[in-house]
Every structure is written in C-alpha cells, then in structure tokens.
XYZ file of C-alpha atoms in Angstrom:
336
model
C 136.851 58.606 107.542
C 140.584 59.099 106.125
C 143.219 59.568 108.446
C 147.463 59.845 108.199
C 148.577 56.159 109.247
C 151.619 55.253 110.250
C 152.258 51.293 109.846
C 156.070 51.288 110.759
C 158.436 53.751 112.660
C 160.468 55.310 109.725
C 160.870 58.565 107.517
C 158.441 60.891 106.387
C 157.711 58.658 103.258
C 156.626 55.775 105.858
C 153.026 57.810 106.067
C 149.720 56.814 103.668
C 146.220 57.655 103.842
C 143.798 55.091 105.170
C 140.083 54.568 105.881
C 139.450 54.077 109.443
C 136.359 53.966 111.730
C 134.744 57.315 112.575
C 135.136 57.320 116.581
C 132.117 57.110 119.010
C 132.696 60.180 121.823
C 132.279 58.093 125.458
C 130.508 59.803 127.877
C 133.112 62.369 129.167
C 134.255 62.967 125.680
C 134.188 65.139 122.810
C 134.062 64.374 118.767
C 135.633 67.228 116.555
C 135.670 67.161 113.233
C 139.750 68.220 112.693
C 139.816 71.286 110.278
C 143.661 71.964 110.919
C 146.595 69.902 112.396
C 150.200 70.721 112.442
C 153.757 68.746 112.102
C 155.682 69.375 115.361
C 158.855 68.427 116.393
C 157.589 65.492 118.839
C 155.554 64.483 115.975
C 158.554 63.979 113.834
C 160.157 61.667 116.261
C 157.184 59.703 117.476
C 156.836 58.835 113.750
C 160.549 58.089 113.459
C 160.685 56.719 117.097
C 163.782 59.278 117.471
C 163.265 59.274 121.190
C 166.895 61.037 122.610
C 169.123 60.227 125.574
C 167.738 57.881 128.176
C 164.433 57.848 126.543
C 164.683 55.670 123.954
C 164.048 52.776 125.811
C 160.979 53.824 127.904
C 159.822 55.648 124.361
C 159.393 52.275 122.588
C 158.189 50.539 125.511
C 155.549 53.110 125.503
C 154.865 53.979 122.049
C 155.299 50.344 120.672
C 158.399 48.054 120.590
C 158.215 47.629 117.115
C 155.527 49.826 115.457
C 153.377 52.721 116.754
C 150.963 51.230 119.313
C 148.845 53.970 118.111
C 149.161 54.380 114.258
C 147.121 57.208 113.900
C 149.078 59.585 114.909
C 149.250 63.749 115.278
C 149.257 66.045 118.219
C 147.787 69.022 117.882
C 144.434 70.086 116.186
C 141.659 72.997 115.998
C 138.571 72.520 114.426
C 134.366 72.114 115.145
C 132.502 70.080 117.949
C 130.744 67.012 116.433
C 129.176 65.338 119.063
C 129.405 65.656 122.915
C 129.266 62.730 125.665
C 126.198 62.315 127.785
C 128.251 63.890 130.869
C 129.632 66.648 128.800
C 128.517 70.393 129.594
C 131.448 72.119 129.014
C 131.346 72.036 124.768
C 127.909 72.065 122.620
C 127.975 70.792 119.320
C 129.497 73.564 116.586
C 131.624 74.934 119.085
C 134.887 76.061 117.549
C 137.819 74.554 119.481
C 141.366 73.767 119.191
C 143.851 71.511 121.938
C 145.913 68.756 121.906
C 145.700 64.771 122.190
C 148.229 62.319 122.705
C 147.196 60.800 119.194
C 144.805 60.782 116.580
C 144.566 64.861 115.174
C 145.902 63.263 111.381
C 142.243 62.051 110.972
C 139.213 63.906 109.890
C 137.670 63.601 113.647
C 139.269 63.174 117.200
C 138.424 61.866 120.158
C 138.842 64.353 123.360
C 138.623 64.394 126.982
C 136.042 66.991 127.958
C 138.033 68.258 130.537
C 141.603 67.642 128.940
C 143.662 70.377 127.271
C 140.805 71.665 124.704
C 139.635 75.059 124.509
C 137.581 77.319 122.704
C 138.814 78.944 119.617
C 138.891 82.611 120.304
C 137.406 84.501 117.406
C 140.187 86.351 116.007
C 142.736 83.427 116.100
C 142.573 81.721 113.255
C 142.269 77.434 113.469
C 145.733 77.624 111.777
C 147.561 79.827 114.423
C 145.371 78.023 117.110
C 146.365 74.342 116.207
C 149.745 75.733 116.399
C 149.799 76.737 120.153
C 149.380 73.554 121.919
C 153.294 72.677 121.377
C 155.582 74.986 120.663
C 153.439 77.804 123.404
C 152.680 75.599 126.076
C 156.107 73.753 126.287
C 157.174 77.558 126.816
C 154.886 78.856 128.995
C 155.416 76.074 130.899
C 159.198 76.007 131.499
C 159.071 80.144 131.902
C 156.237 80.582 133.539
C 155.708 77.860 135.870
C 159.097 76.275 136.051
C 161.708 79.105 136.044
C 158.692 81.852 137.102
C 160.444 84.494 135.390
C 160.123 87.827 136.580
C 159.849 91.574 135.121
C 163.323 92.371 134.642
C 165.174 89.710 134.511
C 168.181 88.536 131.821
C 166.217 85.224 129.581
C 169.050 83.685 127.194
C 166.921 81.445 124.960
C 169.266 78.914 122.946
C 167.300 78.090 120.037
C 165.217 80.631 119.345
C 164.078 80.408 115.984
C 162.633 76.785 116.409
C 159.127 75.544 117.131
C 159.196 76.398 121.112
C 161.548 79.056 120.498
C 159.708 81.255 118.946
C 156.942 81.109 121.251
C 159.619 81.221 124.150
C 160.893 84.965 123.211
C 157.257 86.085 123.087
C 156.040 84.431 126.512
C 159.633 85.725 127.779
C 158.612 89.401 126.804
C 155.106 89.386 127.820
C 156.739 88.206 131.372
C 159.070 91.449 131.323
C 161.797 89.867 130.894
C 165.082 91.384 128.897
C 165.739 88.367 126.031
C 168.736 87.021 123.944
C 168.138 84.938 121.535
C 170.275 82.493 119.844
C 169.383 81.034 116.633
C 170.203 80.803 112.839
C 171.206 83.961 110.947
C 168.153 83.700 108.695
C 165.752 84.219 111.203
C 167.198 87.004 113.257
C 164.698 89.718 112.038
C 161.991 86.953 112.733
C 163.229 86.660 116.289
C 163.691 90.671 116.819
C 160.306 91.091 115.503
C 158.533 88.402 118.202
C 160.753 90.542 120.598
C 164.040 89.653 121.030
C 166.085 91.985 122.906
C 169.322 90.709 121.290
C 169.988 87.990 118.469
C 173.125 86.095 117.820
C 174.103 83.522 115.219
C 174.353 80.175 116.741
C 177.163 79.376 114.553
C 179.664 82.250 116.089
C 178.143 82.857 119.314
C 179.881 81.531 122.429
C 177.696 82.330 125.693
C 179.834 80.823 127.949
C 182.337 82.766 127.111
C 180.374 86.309 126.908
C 180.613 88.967 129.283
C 176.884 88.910 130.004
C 175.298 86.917 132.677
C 171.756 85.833 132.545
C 169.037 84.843 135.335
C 167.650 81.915 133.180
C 169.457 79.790 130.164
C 166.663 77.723 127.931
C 168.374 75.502 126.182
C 165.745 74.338 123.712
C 168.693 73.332 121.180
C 170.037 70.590 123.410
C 173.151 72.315 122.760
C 174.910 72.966 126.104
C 174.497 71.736 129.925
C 173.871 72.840 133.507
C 178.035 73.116 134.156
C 178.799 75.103 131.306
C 175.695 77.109 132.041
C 176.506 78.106 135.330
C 179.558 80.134 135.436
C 177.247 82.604 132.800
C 173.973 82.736 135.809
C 173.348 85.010 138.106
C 172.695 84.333 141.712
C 169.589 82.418 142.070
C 169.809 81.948 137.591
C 167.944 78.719 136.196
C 169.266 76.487 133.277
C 165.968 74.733 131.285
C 166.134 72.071 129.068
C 163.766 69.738 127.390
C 165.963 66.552 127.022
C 166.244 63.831 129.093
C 170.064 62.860 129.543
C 171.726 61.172 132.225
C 173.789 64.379 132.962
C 170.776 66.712 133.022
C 168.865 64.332 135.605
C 172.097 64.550 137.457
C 172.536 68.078 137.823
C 168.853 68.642 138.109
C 169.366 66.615 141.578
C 172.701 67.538 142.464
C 172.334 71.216 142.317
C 168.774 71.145 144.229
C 171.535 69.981 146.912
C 174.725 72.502 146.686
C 174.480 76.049 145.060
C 172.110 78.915 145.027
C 171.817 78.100 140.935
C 169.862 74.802 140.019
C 168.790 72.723 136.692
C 165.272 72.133 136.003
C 164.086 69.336 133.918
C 160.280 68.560 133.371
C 157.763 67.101 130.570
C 155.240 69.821 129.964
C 151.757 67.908 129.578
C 148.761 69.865 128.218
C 145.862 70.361 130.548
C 142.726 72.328 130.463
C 144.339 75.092 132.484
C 147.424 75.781 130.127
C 144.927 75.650 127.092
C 142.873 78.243 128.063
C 145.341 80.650 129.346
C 147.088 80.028 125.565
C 143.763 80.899 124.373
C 143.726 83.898 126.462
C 147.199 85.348 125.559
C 146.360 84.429 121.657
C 143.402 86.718 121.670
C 145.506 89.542 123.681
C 147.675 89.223 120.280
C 150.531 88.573 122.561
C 151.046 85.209 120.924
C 151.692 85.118 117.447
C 152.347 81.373 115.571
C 154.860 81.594 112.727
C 152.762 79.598 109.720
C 155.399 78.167 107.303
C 153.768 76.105 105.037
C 150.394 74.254 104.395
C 149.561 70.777 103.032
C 146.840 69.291 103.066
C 145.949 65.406 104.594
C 146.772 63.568 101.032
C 150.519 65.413 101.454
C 150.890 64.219 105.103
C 154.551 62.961 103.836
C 155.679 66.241 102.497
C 154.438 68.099 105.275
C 156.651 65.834 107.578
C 159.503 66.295 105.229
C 158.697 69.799 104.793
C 159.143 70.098 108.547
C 162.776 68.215 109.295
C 163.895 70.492 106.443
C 163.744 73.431 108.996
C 161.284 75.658 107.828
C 160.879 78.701 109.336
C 157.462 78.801 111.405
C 154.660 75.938 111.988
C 153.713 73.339 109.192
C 149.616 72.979 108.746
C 147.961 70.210 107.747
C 144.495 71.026 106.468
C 142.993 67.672 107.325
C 139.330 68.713 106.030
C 137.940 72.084 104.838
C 136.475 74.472 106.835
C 132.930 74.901 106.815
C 132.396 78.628 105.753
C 134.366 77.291 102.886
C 132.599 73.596 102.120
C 129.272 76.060 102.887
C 130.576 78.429 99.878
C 130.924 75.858 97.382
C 127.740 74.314 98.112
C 125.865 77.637 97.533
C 127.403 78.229 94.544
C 126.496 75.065 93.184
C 123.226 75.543 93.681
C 123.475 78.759 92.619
C-alpha cells in the first residue's frame, strides 16, 4: 500500500511516497482503510522534530535520536473499517469511523486500538471535518472542559484564537456558556466572531495585561505570555492554560498550587475513547464546526505540510485514498 514516509527529521520537502506492507489488525485491533488525514500542528514538528522548551530532549529520545522511530507518520484520520480483531465487538467491518493514532494515518490503512480514541463517524459530519477533530477539538475540550471546567458565565480570554486549537477553543468555550475574547490575526477576526467570539482583538496591538478587563481563564495557545503576567488580569479563583512545556510554566504550575487562590495548569491532552465520542457527539449537535483550508491529496503530502506552516486559515486534508461512493461511481460508469 502507499504511504507518506518520512526518512529524516527535516522540512516539508523531506516527505516521499513509499510502498509499505498492508498491516495485519491483532486481536484487539482495528484495520481502516484511511479516506482522509489532516496536517496538524504536532504533525509539523514531529516531522521537523521541532519539539519546544524542555522537550526537546525527551522528544528525540522518544521519537528517534536521529530519525523518526516511526517513519510513517500522521495523526489524525477518518475513513472505513477493513478488518476487525478476533476480540473486537465494538466496530464491524464498513463501519464509518474517524480517531486518532500516535502514527501511521499518511498510509492508505491504519492500525487501531479497538478501544482507543476511534469513533463512529456521525452521518452528517463529513470524513473531512471528522479527521479534523481529533487535534485541534480535543486538545480544547480538554484544557476547558476538564482542566479549567469552565462554567456558564464566566470571562474565557483565548490567546490564539484563529489557530488549529483555537478555533475549536472559542466554540467549546461558547457551548460551555462562557463570555469569550479572542486574540488572533486581523484576517481572521470575522472567522473567529462567526465560531462565536464575544470579542476579537489583533494580536499585533492588543496588550491584555494591560486591559481593563479581567478574565476567569487565560488559554494561551500562542505560547505568547506566562502565568505572572497572566495573573494580575484573573479573577479570584481565574486559571492560566498553556500547551508548552517550559521550565517556567512547570514552575508556576507547582508553585501556585502552593500560594494564591489563582493557579497554572499544564497537561498533555491524550485521545481516548471517551473524548472521541463526546467530539462525535458535539459534531453532530453542529456545535463543532472544523475550518477546512485546503486539500491535497497523498502524492502532495509535501505541499500539504508546507501549505500548513504557511498559516492557512482552517485544517489542511489529505485525501489519502478516495472515498468509496466515489471509487463506486466511477466503476459504474465504466461499465456503463
């Protein structure tokens, strides 16, 4: 089958299209044939091994020293059940589904944990807008919901907001109750309105440690500020999120569990079976909605990356293989 490889870390160009073994499911596993991928952010620095602050080391040792221990690479996927496992009852084959591995969407089929974060497609999400949940939506609904447990009411400054997780941050923030400012480039302020945005500033002339307003949570999904500066603009009780691993955020995240009514919280979010199905859940409520940007298919797996670090304005699909209905169409019309 073909498959994305990546022989070396490096930039997008790095990436060619290989022949690889088609992968046997175990007996707890699933096979899908991948319809749709996407290019995420973590994808883009797995391939690059751009792993930031004090992760850089523990990234290589990892994801390989030298090269990706796992060349086959890609995060995200949605697309048809192949073949179960012996022990599998949760999937049939032809089940639609959509998830996320750890590597291995880039290829026409992926091996999945049964009972990992894999879902069934709902029927009016597309695959596209479902492979494009697993990231950006469930790093947010993680940090809001679980972490922070925003409730109705409550002041969300989102810093960032017109990125991969941002996006999905200002929707999960609204459908929470929450009153959200958003903070992102001036291009996609009617984007960010539109998903719900209370408010919208420019990131480029917007100080919010130096507004008036105070807010009950700051995520900082920019890596752009830190728990100090944060803190004199927080409520009583107020949160600061961040996704990056630095020295100071670790810090903080300890210190301030100790002294203060107003604390730091760090944390990986890791897909599981629970967090895909509520995502599938919300999608089908239409109260997420993925951003598509562009689509490439698996032969322009290096423009689609480069595509991506250009900052384009929503998710960036790979079409890995067709979808049926479609292979199905041009099959009846050639016999036709």
């Amino acid at each position: 089958m073909r498959a994305a490889f990546t022989p070396a870390y490096g930039p997008s160009d790095v990436l060619e299209l290989r022949a690889i073994p088609r992968p046997q499911p175990g007996p707890r596993q699933v096979l899908v044939n991948v319809h749709v991928s996407v290019v995420s952010a973590g994808d883009r620095r797995l391939r690059s091994a751009d792993f930031p602050g004090i992760s850089a080391l523990p990234g290589r040792l990892m994801m390989g020293v030298l090269r990706p221990r796992h060349p086959v690479q890609g995060t995200m996927f949605a697309g048809r059940v192949a073949e179960v496992g012996a022990q599998v009852t949760r999937f049939k084959v032809g089940d639609e589904v959509f998830g996320q591995v750890d590597n291995g969407a880039w290829a026409e089929a992926v091996l999945v944990d049964a009972e990992g974060p894999i879902a069934l497609r709902p029927d009016k999400v597309s695959r596209e807008a479902a492979a494009a949940l697993s990231y950006g939506a469930g790093t947010a609904l993680h940090f809001l919901d679980e972490l922070a447990q925003v409730q109705p009411g409550e002041e969300v400054l989102i810093l960032g907001g017109s990125g991969g997780v941002g996006r999905y941050a200002i929707q999960i923030a609204r459908w929470l109750g929450a009153v959200v400012t958003a903070v992102g480039s001036e291009a996609h302020h009617e984007r960010m309105k539109a998903l719900g945005a209370h408010q919208v500033h420019d990131h480029r002339s917007f100080d919010y440690t130096r507004a008036e307003q105070r807010w009950d949570v700051v995520f900082d999904i920019a890596d752009c500020s830190s728990f100090p500066q944060a803190r004199e603009r927080l409520n009583a009780g107020g949160r600061y999120l961040t996704l990056t691993i630095r020295p100071g955020h670790l810090f903080w995240m300890l210190a301030s569990r100790l002294v203060g009514d107003k604390h730091a919280v760090f944390n990986v979010a890791i897909g599981d079976r629970e967090n895909t199905e509520r995502l599938a859940q919300l999608a089908s409520e239409d109260i997420l909605a993925p951003t598509i940007a562009a689509r490439f298919s698996l032969e322009q797996i290096a423009q689609a990356h480069a595509c991506a670090e250009s900052g384009a304005r929503g998710s960036v699909v790979v079409e890995v293989t067709p979808p049926f209905s479609l292979a199905r169409s041009a099959t009846e019309r050639l016999r036709a």
